[in-house]
PDB file of C-alpha atoms in Angstrom:
ATOM      1  CA  GLY A 186      -8.662 286.537   2.138  1.00 38.00           C
ATOM      2  CA  ASP A 187     -11.248 283.961   1.480  1.00 43.00           C
ATOM      3  CA  GLY A 188     -14.160 286.459   1.794  1.00 43.00           C
ATOM      4  CA  THR A 189     -15.036 285.635   5.400  1.00 42.00           C
ATOM      5  CA  THR A 190     -14.928 288.215   8.157  1.00 45.00           C
ATOM      6  CA  ASP A 191     -13.229 287.491  11.431  1.00 47.00           C
ATOM      7  CA  ALA A 192     -15.358 288.378  14.441  1.00 53.00           C
ATOM      8  CA  CYS A 193     -13.861 291.200  16.417  1.00 63.00           C
ATOM      9  CA  ALA A 194     -14.068 291.284  20.187  1.00 78.00           C
ATOM     10  CA  CYS A 195     -16.092 294.264  21.430  1.00 82.00           C
ATOM     11  CA  LYS A 196     -15.344 296.199  24.602  1.00 83.00           C
ATOM     12  CA  SER A 197     -17.502 295.722  27.655  1.00 83.00           C
ATOM     13  CA  GLY A 198     -20.909 297.346  27.172  1.00 83.00           C
ATOM     14  CA  TYR A 199     -20.893 296.687  23.401  1.00 84.00           C
ATOM     15  CA  ARG A 200     -21.883 293.746  21.225  1.00 81.00           C
ATOM     16  CA  ALA A 201     -21.057 292.759  17.629  1.00 79.00           C
ATOM     17  CA  GLY A 202     -23.146 294.719  15.183  1.00 73.00           C
ATOM     18  CA  THR A 203     -23.842 294.753  11.469  1.00 71.00           C
ATOM     19  CA  ALA A 204     -21.129 294.657   8.808  1.00 61.00           C
ATOM     20  CA  ALA A 205     -21.245 298.428   8.504  1.00 56.00           C
ATOM     21  CA  GLU A 206     -20.901 298.907  12.228  1.00 63.00           C
ATOM     22  CA  SER A 207     -18.504 296.626  14.054  1.00 77.00           C
ATOM     23  CA  CYS A 208     -19.781 297.071  17.624  1.00 84.00           C
ATOM     24  CA  GLN A 209     -23.094 298.467  18.975  1.00 84.00           C
ATOM     25  CA  ASP A 210     -23.855 299.846  22.419  1.00 84.00           C
ATOM     26  CA  ILE A 211     -25.837 297.513  24.670  1.00 86.00           C
ATOM     27  CA  ASP A 212     -28.787 299.234  26.364  1.00 90.00           C
ATOM     28  CA  GLU A 213     -28.358 297.718  29.806  1.00 89.00           C
ATOM     29  CA  CYS A 214     -31.353 299.709  31.051  1.00 90.00           C
ATOM     30  CA  GLY A 215     -33.601 297.831  28.610  1.00 89.00           C
ATOM     31  CA  THR A 216     -33.224 294.602  30.589  1.00 89.00           C
ATOM     32  CA  ASP A 217     -34.361 294.467  34.218  1.00 90.00           C
ATOM     33  CA  ASN A 218     -33.870 298.258  34.537  1.00 89.00           C
ATOM     34  CA  GLY A 219     -30.099 297.604  34.408  1.00 88.00           C
ATOM     35  CA  GLY A 220     -30.288 296.028  37.835  1.00 88.00           C
ATOM     36  CA  CYS A 221     -30.859 299.478  39.338  1.00 88.00           C
ATOM     37  CA  GLY A 222     -33.823 298.461  41.433  1.00 87.00           C
ATOM     38  CA  ALA A 223     -37.501 299.206  41.320  1.00 88.00           C
ATOM     39  CA  HIS A 224     -38.450 302.816  40.440  1.00 92.00           C
ATOM     40  CA  VAL A 225     -34.788 303.940  40.194  1.00 93.00           C
ATOM     41  CA  ARG A 226     -33.781 305.813  37.027  1.00 92.00           C
ATOM     42  CA  CYS A 227     -31.386 303.801  34.834  1.00 91.00           C
ATOM     43  CA  GLU A 228     -29.363 306.025  32.492  1.00 92.00           C
ATOM     44  CA  ASN A 229     -27.768 304.286  29.489  1.00 91.00           C
ATOM     45  CA  SER A 230     -24.526 305.704  28.140  1.00 90.00           C
ATOM     46  CA  PRO A 231     -22.136 304.536  25.416  1.00 88.00           C
ATOM     47  CA  GLY A 232     -20.586 301.335  26.742  1.00 85.00           C
ATOM     48  CA  GLY A 233     -22.260 301.504  30.144  1.00 88.00           C
ATOM     49  CA  PHE A 234     -25.022 302.803  32.361  1.00 90.00           C
ATOM     50  CA  LYS A 235     -25.552 304.284  35.790  1.00 90.00           C
ATOM     51  CA  CYS A 236     -28.290 304.180  38.346  1.00 90.00           C
ATOM     52  CA  GLY A 237     -29.683 307.619  39.122  1.00 89.00           C
ATOM     53  CA  GLY A 238     -32.268 309.004  41.460  1.00 91.00           C
ATOM     54  CA  CYS A 239     -35.839 307.852  41.946  1.00 92.00           C
ATOM     55  CA  GLN A 240     -38.325 308.040  39.052  1.00 92.00           C
ATOM     56  CA  ASP A 241     -40.982 310.758  39.092  1.00 92.00           C
ATOM     57  CA  GLY A 242     -43.619 310.112  41.734  1.00 93.00           C
ATOM     58  CA  PHE A 243     -41.194 308.243  44.027  1.00 94.00           C
ATOM     59  CA  THR A 244     -38.924 309.355  46.833  1.00 93.00           C
ATOM     60  CA  GLY A 245     -35.771 307.958  48.438  1.00 90.00           C
ATOM     61  CA  ASP A 246     -32.546 306.940  46.698  1.00 83.00           C
ATOM     62  CA  ALA A 247     -31.025 304.066  44.766  1.00 77.00           C
ATOM     63  CA  ALA A 248     -29.214 302.704  47.815  1.00 79.00           C
ATOM     64  CA  SER A 249     -32.157 302.585  50.249  1.00 82.00           C
ATOM     65  CA  GLY A 250     -34.850 302.131  47.632  1.00 86.00           C
ATOM     66  CA  CYS A 251     -37.551 304.300  46.167  1.00 92.00           C
ATOM     67  CA  VAL A 252     -41.094 304.425  47.599  1.00 93.00           C
ATOM     68  CA  ASP A 253     -44.242 305.851  46.078  1.00 95.00           C
ATOM     69  CA  VAL A 254     -45.220 309.411  46.944  1.00 95.00           C
ATOM     70  CA  ASP A 255     -48.909 309.610  47.846  1.00 96.00           C
ATOM     71  CA  GLU A 256     -49.747 312.772  45.868  1.00 95.00           C
ATOM     72  CA  CYS A 257     -53.351 312.673  47.087  1.00 95.00           C
ATOM     73  CA  GLN A 258     -52.233 313.058  50.723  1.00 94.00           C
ATOM     74  CA  MET A 259     -49.242 315.348  50.163  1.00 92.00           C
ATOM     75  CA  LEU A 260     -50.465 317.630  47.392  1.00 91.00           C
ATOM     76  CA  ALA A 261     -54.301 317.347  47.290  1.00 93.00           C
ATOM     77  CA  PRO A 262     -54.103 317.906  43.499  1.00 95.00           C
ATOM     78  CA  CYS A 263     -57.749 317.179  42.674  1.00 96.00           C
ATOM     79  CA  ASP A 264     -60.847 319.348  42.971  1.00 96.00           C
ATOM     80  CA  PRO A 265     -62.347 318.730  46.442  1.00 96.00           C
ATOM     81  CA  ARG A 266     -65.608 317.553  44.757  1.00 95.00           C
ATOM     82  CA  THR A 267     -63.747 314.612  43.166  1.00 96.00           C
ATOM     83  CA  GLN A 268     -61.990 311.478  44.335  1.00 96.00           C
ATOM     84  CA  CYS A 269     -58.180 311.412  44.210  1.00 97.00           C
ATOM     85  CA  THR A 270     -56.697 307.960  43.681  1.00 97.00           C
ATOM     86  CA  ASN A 271     -53.004 307.368  44.272  1.00 97.00           C
ATOM     87  CA  THR A 272     -51.295 305.127  41.713  1.00 96.00           C
ATOM     88  CA  PRO A 273     -47.647 303.976  41.587  1.00 95.00           C
ATOM     89  CA  GLY A 274     -45.686 307.105  40.690  1.00 94.00           C
ATOM     90  CA  SER A 275     -48.775 309.184  39.938  1.00 95.00           C
ATOM     91  CA  PHE A 276     -52.466 309.788  40.745  1.00 96.00           C
ATOM     92  CA  THR A 277     -55.829 310.169  39.019  1.00 96.00           C
ATOM     93  CA  CYS A 278     -58.717 312.516  39.711  1.00 97.00           C
ATOM     94  CA  GLY A 279     -62.315 311.366  39.393  1.00 96.00           C
ATOM     95  CA  ALA A 280     -64.964 313.023  37.208  1.00 96.00           C
ATOM     96  CA  CYS A 281     -66.774 316.142  38.312  1.00 95.00           C
ATOM     97  CA  PRO A 282     -70.189 315.466  39.856  1.00 94.00           C
ATOM     98  CA  ASN A 283     -73.469 316.053  38.026  1.00 91.00           C
ATOM     99  CA  GLY A 284     -74.213 319.734  37.591  1.00 91.00           C
ATOM    100  CA  TYR A 285     -70.513 320.586  37.190  1.00 93.00           C
ATOM    101  CA  GLY A 286     -68.268 320.844  34.130  1.00 93.00           C
ATOM    102  CA  GLY A 287     -64.498 320.674  33.865  1.00 93.00           C
ATOM    103  CA  THR A 288     -62.114 318.012  35.096  1.00 94.00           C
ATOM    104  CA  GLY A 289     -61.193 316.812  38.548  1.00 93.00           C
ATOM    105  CA  LEU A 290     -57.615 317.972  37.958  1.00 94.00           C
ATOM    106  CA  ALA A 291     -58.291 321.398  36.365  1.00 93.00           C
ATOM    107  CA  GLY A 292     -61.285 322.084  38.617  1.00 94.00           C
ATOM    108  CA  CYS A 293     -65.044 321.598  38.596  1.00 95.00           C
ATOM    109  CA  MET A 294     -67.242 324.594  37.747  1.00 94.00           C
ATOM    110  CA  ASP A 295     -70.960 324.915  38.224  1.00 94.00           C
ATOM    111  CA  ILE A 296     -72.987 324.560  35.014  1.00 93.00           C
ATOM    112  CA  ASP A 297     -75.815 327.061  34.555  1.00 94.00           C
ATOM    113  CA  GLU A 298     -78.521 324.610  33.489  1.00 92.00           C
ATOM    114  CA  CYS A 299     -80.973 327.491  32.980  1.00 93.00           C
ATOM    115  CA  LEU A 300     -79.078 328.623  29.883  1.00 93.00           C
ATOM    116  CA  THR A 301     -80.357 325.601  27.919  1.00 91.00           C
ATOM    117  CA  ASN A 302     -84.076 325.026  27.371  1.00 89.00           C
ATOM    118  CA  ASN A 303     -84.977 326.999  30.523  1.00 88.00           C
ATOM    119  CA  GLY A 304     -83.185 324.267  32.522  1.00 88.00           C
ATOM    120  CA  GLY A 305     -85.984 321.798  31.733  1.00 85.00           C
ATOM    121  CA  CYS A 306     -88.466 323.989  33.636  1.00 85.00           C
ATOM    122  CA  ASP A 307     -91.853 324.781  32.124  1.00 80.00           C
ATOM    123  CA  VAL A 308     -91.780 327.860  29.891  1.00 81.00           C
ATOM    124  CA  LEU A 309     -94.231 329.584  32.227  1.00 79.00           C
ATOM    125  CA  THR A 310     -91.848 329.250  35.177  1.00 83.00           C
ATOM    126  CA  THR A 311     -88.535 330.794  36.131  1.00 88.00           C
ATOM    127  CA  CYS A 312     -85.417 328.662  36.198  1.00 92.00           C
ATOM    128  CA  SER A 313     -82.907 329.591  38.900  1.00 93.00           C
ATOM    129  CA  ASN A 314     -79.381 328.229  38.785  1.00 93.00           C
ATOM    130  CA  VAL A 315     -78.165 326.813  42.084  1.00 91.00           C
ATOM    131  CA  VAL A 316     -74.768 325.311  42.823  1.00 89.00           C
ATOM    132  CA  GLY A 317     -74.718 321.860  41.216  1.00 88.00           C
ATOM    133  CA  GLY A 318     -78.206 322.099  39.703  1.00 90.00           C
ATOM    134  CA  ARG A 319     -81.287 324.287  39.184  1.00 90.00           C
ATOM    135  CA  SER A 320     -84.710 324.939  40.620  1.00 90.00           C
ATOM    136  CA  CYS A 321     -87.991 325.894  38.926  1.00 88.00           C
ATOM    137  CA  SER A 322     -90.480 328.418  40.275  1.00 86.00           C
ATOM    138  CA  ALA A 323     -94.136 327.523  40.932  1.00 81.00           C
ATOM    139  CA  CYS A 324     -96.644 327.503  38.079  1.00 78.00           C
ATOM    140  CA  PRO A 325     -98.344 330.905  37.623  1.00 74.00           C
ATOM    141  CA  ARG A 326    -101.914 331.437  38.801  1.00 68.00           C
ATOM    142  CA  SER A 327    -104.556 331.904  36.129  1.00 56.00           C
ATOM    143  CA  SER A 328    -106.197 335.267  35.736  1.00 41.00           C
ATOM    144  CA  SER A 329    -108.755 334.017  33.286  1.00 40.00           C
ATOM    145  CA  GLY A 330    -110.453 331.271  35.313  1.00 35.00           C
ATOM    146  CA  CYS A 331    -110.512 327.485  35.237  1.00 33.00           C
ATOM    147  CA  GLY A 332    -110.617 325.398  32.103  1.00 33.00           C
ATOM    148  CA  ARG A 333    -108.135 327.456  30.081  1.00 33.00           C
ATOM    149  CA  THR A 334    -104.780 325.782  29.502  1.00 38.00           C
ATOM    150  CA  ARG A 335    -101.562 327.553  28.741  1.00 42.00           C
ATOM    151  CA  HIS A 336    -101.377 329.499  25.494  1.00 43.00           C
ATOM    152  CA  GLY A 337    -105.099 328.881  24.959  1.00 40.00           C
ATOM    153  CA  SER A 338    -104.344 325.315  23.940  1.00 40.00           C
ATOM    154  CA  SER A 339    -106.514 322.430  25.053  1.00 40.00           C
ATOM    155  CA  THR A 340    -103.370 320.362  25.735  1.00 44.00           C
ATOM    156  CA  PRO A 341    -102.061 320.912  29.245  1.00 45.00           C
ATOM    157  CA  SER A 342     -98.381 321.512  29.909  1.00 53.00           C
ATOM    158  CA  ALA A 343     -96.415 318.698  31.527  1.00 52.00           C
ATOM    159  CA  ARG A 344     -95.350 320.873  34.415  1.00 54.00           C
ATOM    160  CA  CYS A 345     -98.212 323.390  34.586  1.00 60.00           C
ATOM    161  CA  PRO A 346    -101.143 321.109  33.520  1.00 53.00           C
ATOM    162  CA  ALA A 347    -103.924 323.661  33.546  1.00 46.00           C
ATOM    163  CA  TRP A 348    -104.178 327.332  34.395  1.00 39.00           C
ATOM    164  CA  CYS A 349    -106.840 326.578  36.975  1.00 38.00           C
ATOM    165  CA  ASP A 350    -104.347 324.268  38.749  1.00 46.00           C
ATOM    166  CA  ALA A 351    -101.709 326.960  38.576  1.00 44.00           C
ATOM    167  CA  GLY A 352    -100.066 327.923  41.777  1.00 47.00           C
ATOM    168  CA  ALA A 353     -99.256 324.295  42.522  1.00 46.00           C
ATOM    169  CA  PRO A 354     -95.544 324.257  43.085  1.00 46.00           C
ATOM    170  CA  ILE A 355     -93.230 322.436  40.764  1.00 43.00           C
ATOM    171  CA  PRO A 356     -91.076 320.116  42.835  1.00 43.00           C
ATOM    172  CA  THR A 357     -88.316 322.317  44.212  1.00 41.00           C
ATOM    173  CA  ALA A 358     -85.801 319.540  44.618  1.00 41.00           C
ATOM    174  CA  THR A 359     -82.662 320.511  42.785  1.00 45.00           C
ATOM    175  CA  ALA A 360     -82.387 318.687  39.497  1.00 45.00           C
ATOM    176  CA  ALA A 361     -78.824 318.026  38.524  1.00 45.00           C
ATOM    177  CA  ARG A 362     -77.801 317.737  34.878  1.00 43.00           C
ATOM    178  CA  ALA A 363     -76.593 314.253  33.883  1.00 42.00           C
ATOM    179  CA  SER A 364     -73.061 314.214  32.506  1.00 38.00           C
TER     180      SER A 364
END
């Protein structure tokens, strides 16, 4: 020979490869899903391919076509406190609302806001955990008369401004923790 290589013809489903490998498999599934159709599994094999069943999240068959499964309607996979959004072949769950920890998929659990910094309530009040938030008790009444502020300080508390004003309720609206 003259040092040139004659090109060999490859079988159907193969193409000419490198010098060390005369023919390489063509991945038919890598182009236009092998012609299998939208959302149909294309399975490459040496020298060929075949169309299989529907991809995950779709129902039907290769002949009649595959349609999206609405997991939100059929399975209700998300915590009821969150929004389920159907997507092609899947779904997403929204975030848990304020006052709840966890994920929309795994489940939302009430956070006990009172465990941290008395839930933001004044130190002279009682924090009570409620579902999705907390509430603070009323400021205590003074037993030592007007003019005396909490802890003997001359600076009033933000929530219980002065002992003589004690007994005024702290707003009882549930305060939810920001996520």
